[in-house]
CSV table of N, CA, C and O in Angstrom, one decimal:
chain,number,residue,atom,x,y,z
O,293,UNK,N,-2.6,28.2,-3.1
O,293,UNK,CA,-2.0,26.9,-2.7
O,293,UNK,C,-1.6,26.2,-4.0
O,293,UNK,O,-2.4,26.2,-5.0
O,294,UNK,N,-0.5,25.6,-4.1
O,294,UNK,CA,0.0,24.9,-5.3
O,294,UNK,C,0.0,23.4,-5.0
O,294,UNK,O,0.4,22.9,-4.0
O,295,UNK,N,-0.5,22.6,-6.0
O,295,UNK,CA,-0.5,21.2,-6.0
O,295,UNK,C,0.4,20.6,-7.1
O,295,UNK,O,0.3,21.1,-8.2
O,296,UNK,N,1.1,19.5,-6.8
O,296,UNK,CA,1.9,18.9,-7.8
O,296,UNK,C,1.1,17.7,-8.4
O,296,UNK,O,0.6,16.9,-7.6
O,297,UNK,N,0.9,17.6,-9.7
O,297,UNK,CA,0.2,16.5,-10.3
O,297,UNK,C,1.2,15.6,-10.9
O,297,UNK,O,2.0,15.9,-11.7
O,298,UNK,N,1.1,14.3,-10.6
O,298,UNK,CA,2.0,13.3,-11.1
O,298,UNK,C,1.8,13.1,-12.6
O,298,UNK,O,0.7,13.2,-13.1
O,299,UNK,N,2.8,12.8,-13.3
O,299,UNK,CA,2.7,12.5,-14.8
O,299,UNK,C,2.1,11.1,-14.9
O,299,UNK,O,2.6,10.1,-14.4
O,300,UNK,N,1.0,11.1,-15.6
O,300,UNK,CA,0.2,9.9,-15.7
O,300,UNK,C,0.9,8.7,-16.4
O,300,UNK,O,0.7,7.5,-16.0
O,301,UNK,N,1.9,8.9,-17.3
O,301,UNK,CA,2.6,7.9,-17.9
O,301,UNK,C,3.5,7.1,-16.8
O,301,UNK,O,3.8,6.0,-17.0
O,302,UNK,N,3.8,7.7,-15.7
O,302,UNK,CA,4.6,7.1,-14.7
O,302,UNK,C,3.8,6.7,-13.5
O,302,UNK,O,4.3,6.2,-12.5
O,303,UNK,N,2.5,6.9,-13.5
O,303,UNK,CA,1.6,6.6,-12.4
O,303,UNK,C,0.3,6.0,-12.9
O,303,UNK,O,-0.8,6.6,-12.7
O,304,UNK,N,0.4,4.9,-13.5
O,304,UNK,CA,-0.8,4.3,-14.1
O,304,UNK,C,-1.6,3.4,-13.1
O,304,UNK,O,-1.1,2.3,-12.7
O,305,UNK,N,-2.7,3.9,-12.7
O,305,UNK,CA,-3.6,3.1,-11.7
O,305,UNK,C,-4.2,2.0,-12.4
O,305,UNK,O,-4.7,2.1,-13.5
O,306,UNK,N,-4.2,0.8,-11.8
O,306,UNK,CA,-4.9,-0.3,-12.3
O,306,UNK,C,-6.0,-0.7,-11.3
O,306,UNK,O,-5.9,-0.5,-10.1
O,307,UNK,N,-7.1,-1.3,-11.8
O,307,UNK,CA,-8.2,-1.8,-10.9
O,307,UNK,C,-7.6,-2.8,-10.0
O,307,UNK,O,-6.7,-3.5,-10.3
O,308,UNK,N,-8.2,-2.9,-8.8
O,308,UNK,CA,-7.7,-3.9,-7.8
O,308,UNK,C,-7.6,-5.3,-8.3
O,308,UNK,O,-8.4,-5.7,-9.1
O,309,UNK,N,-6.7,-6.1,-7.7
O,309,UNK,CA,-6.6,-7.5,-7.9
O,309,UNK,C,-7.1,-8.3,-6.7
O,309,UNK,O,-7.2,-7.7,-5.6
O,310,UNK,N,-7.4,-9.6,-6.9
O,310,UNK,CA,-7.8,-10.4,-5.8
O,310,UNK,C,-6.6,-11.0,-5.0
O,310,UNK,O,-6.7,-11.3,-3.8
O,311,UNK,N,-5.5,-11.3,-5.8
O,311,UNK,CA,-4.3,-11.9,-5.2
O,311,UNK,C,-3.2,-12.0,-6.2
O,311,UNK,O,-3.4,-11.8,-7.4
O,312,UNK,N,-2.0,-12.3,-5.7
O,312,UNK,CA,-0.9,-12.7,-6.6
O,312,UNK,C,-0.9,-14.2,-6.7
O,312,UNK,O,-0.9,-14.9,-5.6
O,313,UNK,N,-0.9,-14.7,-7.9
O,313,UNK,CA,-1.1,-16.2,-8.1
O,313,UNK,C,-0.1,-16.7,-9.2
O,313,UNK,O,0.4,-15.9,-10.0
O,314,UNK,N,0.1,-18.0,-9.1
O,314,UNK,CA,0.9,-18.7,-10.1
O,314,UNK,C,0.1,-19.1,-11.3
O,314,UNK,O,0.5,-19.2,-12.4
O,315,UNK,N,-1.2,-19.5,-11.0
O,315,UNK,CA,-2.1,-20.0,-12.0
O,315,UNK,C,-3.5,-19.6,-11.6
O,315,UNK,O,-3.8,-19.1,-10.5
O,316,UNK,N,-4.5,-19.6,-12.6
O,316,UNK,CA,-5.8,-19.2,-12.3
O,316,UNK,C,-6.5,-19.9,-11.1
O,316,UNK,O,-6.3,-21.1,-11.0
O,317,UNK,N,-7.2,-19.1,-10.4
O,317,UNK,CA,-8.0,-19.7,-9.2
O,317,UNK,C,-9.4,-19.7,-9.6
O,317,UNK,O,-10.1,-20.8,-9.6
O,318,UNK,N,-10.0,-18.6,-9.9
O,318,UNK,CA,-11.4,-18.5,-10.3
O,318,UNK,C,-11.5,-17.7,-11.6
O,318,UNK,O,-10.8,-16.7,-11.7
O,319,UNK,N,-12.4,-18.1,-12.5
O,319,UNK,CA,-12.6,-17.4,-13.7
O,319,UNK,C,-14.0,-16.9,-13.9
O,319,UNK,O,-14.8,-17.5,-14.5
O,320,UNK,N,-14.3,-15.8,-13.2
O,320,UNK,CA,-15.6,-15.2,-13.3
O,320,UNK,C,-15.4,-13.8,-13.9
O,320,UNK,O,-14.3,-13.2,-13.8
O,321,UNK,N,-16.4,-13.2,-14.5
O,321,UNK,CA,-16.3,-11.9,-15.1
O,321,UNK,C,-15.8,-10.9,-14.1
O,321,UNK,O,-16.3,-10.8,-13.0
O,322,UNK,N,-14.8,-10.2,-14.5
O,322,UNK,CA,-14.2,-9.2,-13.7
O,322,UNK,C,-13.1,-9.6,-12.8
O,322,UNK,O,-12.5,-8.8,-12.1
O,323,UNK,N,-12.8,-10.9,-12.7
O,323,UNK,CA,-11.8,-11.5,-11.9
O,323,UNK,C,-10.4,-10.9,-12.4
O,323,UNK,O,-10.1,-11.0,-13.6
O,324,UNK,N,-9.6,-10.4,-11.4
O,324,UNK,CA,-8.3,-9.9,-11.8
O,324,UNK,C,-7.2,-10.4,-10.8
O,324,UNK,O,-7.4,-10.4,-9.6
O,325,UNK,N,-6.1,-10.8,-11.4
O,325,UNK,CA,-5.0,-11.3,-10.5
O,325,UNK,C,-3.7,-10.7,-11.0
O,325,UNK,O,-3.6,-10.4,-12.2
O,326,UNK,N,-2.7,-10.6,-10.2
O,326,UNK,CA,-1.3,-10.3,-10.6
O,326,UNK,C,-0.6,-11.6,-10.7
O,326,UNK,O,-0.6,-12.4,-9.8
O,327,UNK,N,-0.1,-11.9,-11.9
O,327,UNK,CA,0.6,-13.2,-12.1
O,327,UNK,C,2.0,-13.1,-11.5
O,327,UNK,O,2.7,-12.1,-11.7
O,328,UNK,N,2.4,-14.1,-10.8
O,328,UNK,CA,3.7,-14.1,-10.1
O,328,UNK,C,4.8,-14.2,-11.1
O,328,UNK,O,4.6,-14.4,-12.3
O,329,UNK,N,6.0,-14.1,-10.7
O,329,UNK,CA,7.2,-14.2,-11.5
O,329,UNK,C,7.5,-15.6,-12.0
O,329,UNK,O,8.3,-15.9,-12.9
O,330,UNK,N,6.7,-16.6,-11.4
O,330,UNK,CA,6.9,-18.0,-11.8
O,330,UNK,C,5.5,-18.7,-12.0
O,330,UNK,O,5.1,-19.5,-11.3
O,331,UNK,N,4.9,-18.3,-13.1
O,331,UNK,CA,3.6,-18.8,-13.4
O,331,UNK,C,3.6,-20.2,-13.9
O,331,UNK,O,4.6,-20.7,-14.4
O,332,UNK,N,2.4,-20.8,-13.8
O,332,UNK,CA,2.2,-22.2,-14.4
O,332,UNK,C,0.8,-22.3,-14.9
O,332,UNK,O,0.0,-21.4,-14.9
O,333,UNK,N,0.5,-23.4,-15.5
O,333,UNK,CA,-0.8,-23.7,-16.1
O,333,UNK,C,-1.2,-22.6,-17.2
O,333,UNK,O,-0.3,-22.3,-18.0
O,334,UNK,N,-2.4,-22.1,-17.2
O,334,UNK,CA,-2.8,-21.2,-18.2
O,334,UNK,C,-2.1,-19.9,-18.1
O,334,UNK,O,-2.2,-19.1,-19.0
O,335,UNK,N,-1.4,-19.6,-17.0
O,335,UNK,CA,-0.6,-18.4,-16.9
O,335,UNK,C,0.8,-18.4,-17.3
O,335,UNK,O,1.5,-17.5,-17.3
O,336,UNK,N,1.2,-19.6,-17.8
O,336,UNK,CA,2.6,-19.8,-18.3
O,336,UNK,C,2.9,-18.8,-19.4
O,336,UNK,O,2.1,-18.6,-20.3
O,337,UNK,N,4.0,-18.1,-19.3
O,337,UNK,CA,4.4,-17.2,-20.3
O,337,UNK,C,3.9,-15.8,-20.0
O,337,UNK,O,4.2,-14.9,-20.8
O,338,UNK,N,3.3,-15.6,-18.9
O,338,UNK,CA,2.7,-14.2,-18.6
O,338,UNK,C,3.2,-13.7,-17.2
O,338,UNK,O,2.4,-13.1,-16.5
O,339,UNK,N,4.4,-14.0,-16.9
O,339,UNK,CA,5.0,-13.5,-15.6
O,339,UNK,C,4.8,-12.0,-15.5
O,339,UNK,O,5.0,-11.3,-16.4
O,340,UNK,N,4.4,-11.6,-14.3
O,340,UNK,CA,4.3,-10.2,-13.9
O,340,UNK,C,3.1,-9.5,-14.6
O,340,UNK,O,2.9,-8.3,-14.3
O,341,UNK,N,2.3,-10.1,-15.4
O,341,UNK,CA,1.2,-9.5,-16.0
O,341,UNK,C,0.0,-9.4,-15.1
O,341,UNK,O,-0.1,-10.0,-14.1
O,342,UNK,N,-0.9,-8.5,-15.5
O,342,UNK,CA,-2.2,-8.4,-14.8
O,342,UNK,C,-3.1,-9.3,-15.7
O,342,UNK,O,-3.3,-9.1,-16.9
O,343,UNK,N,-3.7,-10.4,-15.0
O,343,UNK,CA,-4.6,-11.3,-15.7
O,343,UNK,C,-6.0,-10.9,-15.3
O,343,UNK,O,-6.3,-10.7,-14.2
O,344,UNK,N,-6.9,-10.9,-16.3
O,344,UNK,CA,-8.3,-10.6,-16.1
O,344,UNK,C,-9.2,-11.5,-16.9
O,344,UNK,O,-8.8,-11.9,-18.0
O,345,UNK,N,-10.4,-11.8,-16.4
O,345,UNK,CA,-11.3,-12.7,-17.1
O,345,UNK,C,-12.6,-12.0,-17.5
O,345,UNK,O,-13.1,-11.2,-16.8
O,346,UNK,N,-13.1,-12.4,-18.6
O,346,UNK,CA,-14.4,-12.0,-19.0
O,346,UNK,C,-15.5,-13.0,-18.6
O,346,UNK,O,-16.6,-13.0,-19.0
O,347,UNK,N,-15.1,-14.0,-17.9
O,347,UNK,CA,-15.9,-15.1,-17.5
O,347,UNK,C,-15.7,-16.4,-18.2
O,347,UNK,O,-16.0,-17.5,-17.7
O,348,UNK,N,-15.0,-16.3,-19.3
O,348,UNK,CA,-14.7,-17.6,-20.0
O,348,UNK,C,-13.3,-17.6,-20.6
O,348,UNK,O,-12.7,-18.7,-20.8
O,349,UNK,N,-12.7,-16.4,-20.8
O,349,UNK,CA,-11.3,-16.4,-21.3
O,349,UNK,C,-10.4,-15.5,-20.5
O,349,UNK,O,-10.9,-14.5,-19.9
O,350,UNK,N,-9.2,-15.8,-20.3
O,350,UNK,CA,-8.2,-15.0,-19.6
O,350,UNK,C,-7.5,-14.1,-20.6
O,350,UNK,O,-7.1,-14.5,-21.7
O,351,UNK,N,-7.3,-12.8,-20.2
O,351,UNK,CA,-6.6,-11.8,-21.0
O,351,UNK,C,-5.4,-11.3,-20.1
O,351,UNK,O,-5.5,-11.4,-18.9
O,352,UNK,N,-4.4,-10.8,-20.7
O,352,UNK,CA,-3.2,-10.4,-20.0
O,352,UNK,C,-2.7,-9.0,-20.4
O,352,UNK,O,-2.6,-8.8,-21.6
O,353,UNK,N,-2.5,-8.2,-19.4
O,353,UNK,CA,-1.9,-6.9,-19.7
O,353,UNK,C,-0.5,-6.8,-19.2
O,353,UNK,O,-0.3,-7.0,-18.0
O,354,UNK,N,0.5,-6.6,-20.1
O,354,UNK,CA,1.9,-6.5,-19.6
O,354,UNK,C,2.1,-5.2,-19.0
O,354,UNK,O,1.7,-4.1,-19.6
O,355,UNK,N,2.7,-5.1,-17.8
O,355,UNK,CA,2.8,-3.9,-17.1
O,355,UNK,C,3.9,-3.0,-17.7
O,355,UNK,O,4.8,-3.5,-18.3
O,356,UNK,N,3.8,-1.7,-17.5
O,356,UNK,CA,4.9,-0.8,-17.8
O,356,UNK,C,5.4,-0.1,-16.5
O,356,UNK,O,4.6,-0.1,-15.5
O,357,UNK,N,6.6,0.4,-16.6
O,357,UNK,CA,7.1,1.1,-15.4
O,357,UNK,C,6.1,2.1,-14.8
O,357,UNK,O,5.6,2.9,-15.6
O,358,UNK,N,5.9,2.0,-13.5
O,358,UNK,CA,5.0,3.0,-12.8
O,358,UNK,C,3.6,2.5,-12.5
O,358,UNK,O,2.9,3.1,-11.8
O,359,UNK,N,3.3,1.3,-13.1
O,359,UNK,CA,1.9,0.8,-12.8
O,359,UNK,C,1.8,0.5,-11.3
O,359,UNK,O,2.8,0.0,-10.7
O,360,UNK,N,0.7,0.7,-10.8
O,360,UNK,CA,0.4,0.4,-9.4
O,360,UNK,C,-0.9,-0.3,-9.3
O,360,UNK,O,-1.9,0.0,-10.1
O,361,UNK,N,-1.0,-1.3,-8.4
O,361,UNK,CA,-2.2,-2.1,-8.2
O,361,UNK,C,-2.4,-2.4,-6.7
O,361,UNK,O,-1.4,-2.6,-6.0
O,362,UNK,N,-3.7,-2.4,-6.3
O,362,UNK,CA,-4.0,-2.7,-4.9
O,362,UNK,C,-4.5,-4.2,-4.8
O,362,UNK,O,-5.3,-4.6,-5.6
O,363,UNK,N,-4.0,-5.0,-3.9
O,363,UNK,CA,-4.3,-6.3,-3.7
O,363,UNK,C,-5.4,-6.4,-2.5
O,363,UNK,O,-5.1,-6.1,-1.4
O,364,UNK,N,-6.6,-6.7,-2.9
O,364,UNK,CA,-7.7,-6.7,-1.9
O,364,UNK,C,-7.5,-7.8,-0.8
O,364,UNK,O,-7.9,-7.6,0.3
O,365,UNK,N,-6.8,-8.9,-1.2
O,365,UNK,CA,-6.6,-10.0,-0.2
O,365,UNK,C,-5.6,-9.6,0.9
O,365,UNK,O,-5.9,-9.9,2.1
O,366,UNK,N,-4.5,-9.0,0.5
O,366,UNK,CA,-3.5,-8.7,1.5
O,366,UNK,C,-3.5,-7.3,1.9
O,366,UNK,O,-2.7,-6.9,2.8
O,367,UNK,N,-4.3,-6.5,1.3
O,367,UNK,CA,-4.3,-5.0,1.5
O,367,UNK,C,-2.9,-4.4,1.3
O,367,UNK,O,-2.5,-3.5,1.9
O,368,UNK,N,-2.3,-4.9,0.2
O,368,UNK,CA,-1.0,-4.4,-0.2
O,368,UNK,C,-1.1,-3.6,-1.5
O,368,UNK,O,-2.0,-3.9,-2.3
O,369,UNK,N,-0.3,-2.6,-1.6
O,369,UNK,CA,-0.2,-1.9,-2.9
O,369,UNK,C,1.1,-2.3,-3.6
O,369,UNK,O,2.2,-2.3,-2.9
O,370,UNK,N,1.1,-2.7,-4.8
O,370,UNK,CA,2.3,-3.1,-5.6
O,370,UNK,C,2.6,-2.1,-6.7
O,370,UNK,O,1.7,-1.5,-7.3
O,371,UNK,N,3.9,-1.9,-6.9
O,371,UNK,CA,4.3,-0.9,-7.9
O,371,UNK,C,5.3,-1.7,-8.8
O,371,UNK,O,6.2,-2.4,-8.3
O,372,UNK,N,5.2,-1.5,-10.1
O,372,UNK,CA,6.1,-2.1,-11.1
O,372,UNK,C,7.2,-1.2,-11.5
O,372,UNK,O,7.0,0.0,-11.9
O,373,UNK,N,8.4,-1.6,-11.3
O,373,UNK,CA,9.6,-0.8,-11.6
O,373,UNK,C,10.2,-1.0,-13.0
O,373,UNK,O,11.3,-0.4,-13.3
O,374,UNK,N,9.5,-1.7,-13.8
O,374,UNK,CA,10.0,-2.0,-15.2
O,374,UNK,C,10.5,-3.4,-15.3
O,374,UNK,O,10.7,-3.9,-16.4
O,375,UNK,N,10.8,-4.0,-14.2
O,375,UNK,CA,11.3,-5.4,-14.2
O,375,UNK,C,10.6,-6.3,-13.2
O,375,UNK,O,10.4,-7.5,-13.4
O,376,UNK,N,10.2,-5.7,-12.0
O,376,UNK,CA,9.6,-6.5,-10.9
O,376,UNK,C,8.6,-5.7,-10.2
O,376,UNK,O,8.6,-4.4,-10.2
O,377,UNK,N,7.6,-6.4,-9.5
O,377,UNK,CA,6.7,-5.7,-8.7
O,377,UNK,C,7.2,-5.7,-7.3
O,377,UNK,O,7.8,-6.7,-6.8
O,378,UNK,N,7.0,-4.6,-6.5
O,378,UNK,CA,7.3,-4.6,-5.1
O,378,UNK,C,6.1,-4.1,-4.4
O,378,UNK,O,5.3,-3.3,-4.9
O,379,UNK,N,5.9,-4.6,-3.2
O,379,UNK,CA,4.6,-4.3,-2.5
O,379,UNK,C,4.9,-3.8,-1.1
O,379,UNK,O,5.9,-4.0,-0.5
O,380,UNK,N,3.8,-3.1,-0.6
O,380,UNK,CA,3.8,-2.6,0.8
O,380,UNK,C,2.4,-2.7,1.3
O,380,UNK,O,1.5,-2.2,0.7
O,381,UNK,N,2.3,-3.3,2.5
O,381,UNK,CA,1.0,-3.3,3.1
O,381,UNK,C,0.7,-2.0,3.8
O,381,UNK,O,1.5,-1.5,4.5
O,382,UNK,N,-0.5,-1.5,3.6
O,382,UNK,CA,-1.0,-0.3,4.2
O,382,UNK,C,-1.7,-0.5,5.4
O,382,UNK,O,-2.7,-1.3,5.4
O,383,UNK,N,-1.3,0.1,6.5
O,383,UNK,CA,-2.1,-0.1,7.8
O,383,UNK,C,-2.4,1.3,8.3
O,383,UNK,O,-1.6,2.3,8.1
O,384,UNK,N,-3.5,1.5,9.0
O,384,UNK,CA,-3.8,2.8,9.6
O,384,UNK,C,-4.3,3.7,8.5
O,384,UNK,O,-4.6,3.4,7.4
O,385,UNK,N,-4.3,5.0,8.9
O,385,UNK,CA,-4.8,6.1,8.0
O,385,UNK,C,-3.6,6.5,7.1
O,385,UNK,O,-2.5,6.5,7.4
O,386,UNK,N,-4.0,6.9,5.8
O,386,UNK,CA,-3.0,7.4,4.9
O,386,UNK,C,-2.9,8.9,5.1
O,386,UNK,O,-3.9,9.6,5.2
O,387,UNK,N,-1.7,9.4,5.0
O,387,UNK,CA,-1.4,10.8,5.1
O,387,UNK,C,-1.2,11.3,3.7
O,387,UNK,O,-0.1,11.2,3.2
O,388,UNK,N,-2.2,11.8,3.1
O,388,UNK,CA,-2.1,12.2,1.6
O,388,UNK,C,-2.0,13.7,1.6
O,388,UNK,O,-2.8,14.4,2.2
């Protein structure tokens, strides 16, 4: 049996986020959010980034094409196409 393995540069898994937000909601160690395309407050200038906190400071990772992230709040999976995130809510069993 043959299996196809995706190229990791185009399929970068990210740890789950709590929500897509415009500005920080909670800053506890391990908190992760997807910054919206129209950020405000401490997130200004970081549109579409993954924001994460060490409990006192926010850090931002700029996405590259192919990044994927799961939103725990909406149960949606988002994929970055190099310019925008697009999402799909997963319901039922996955056929992998």
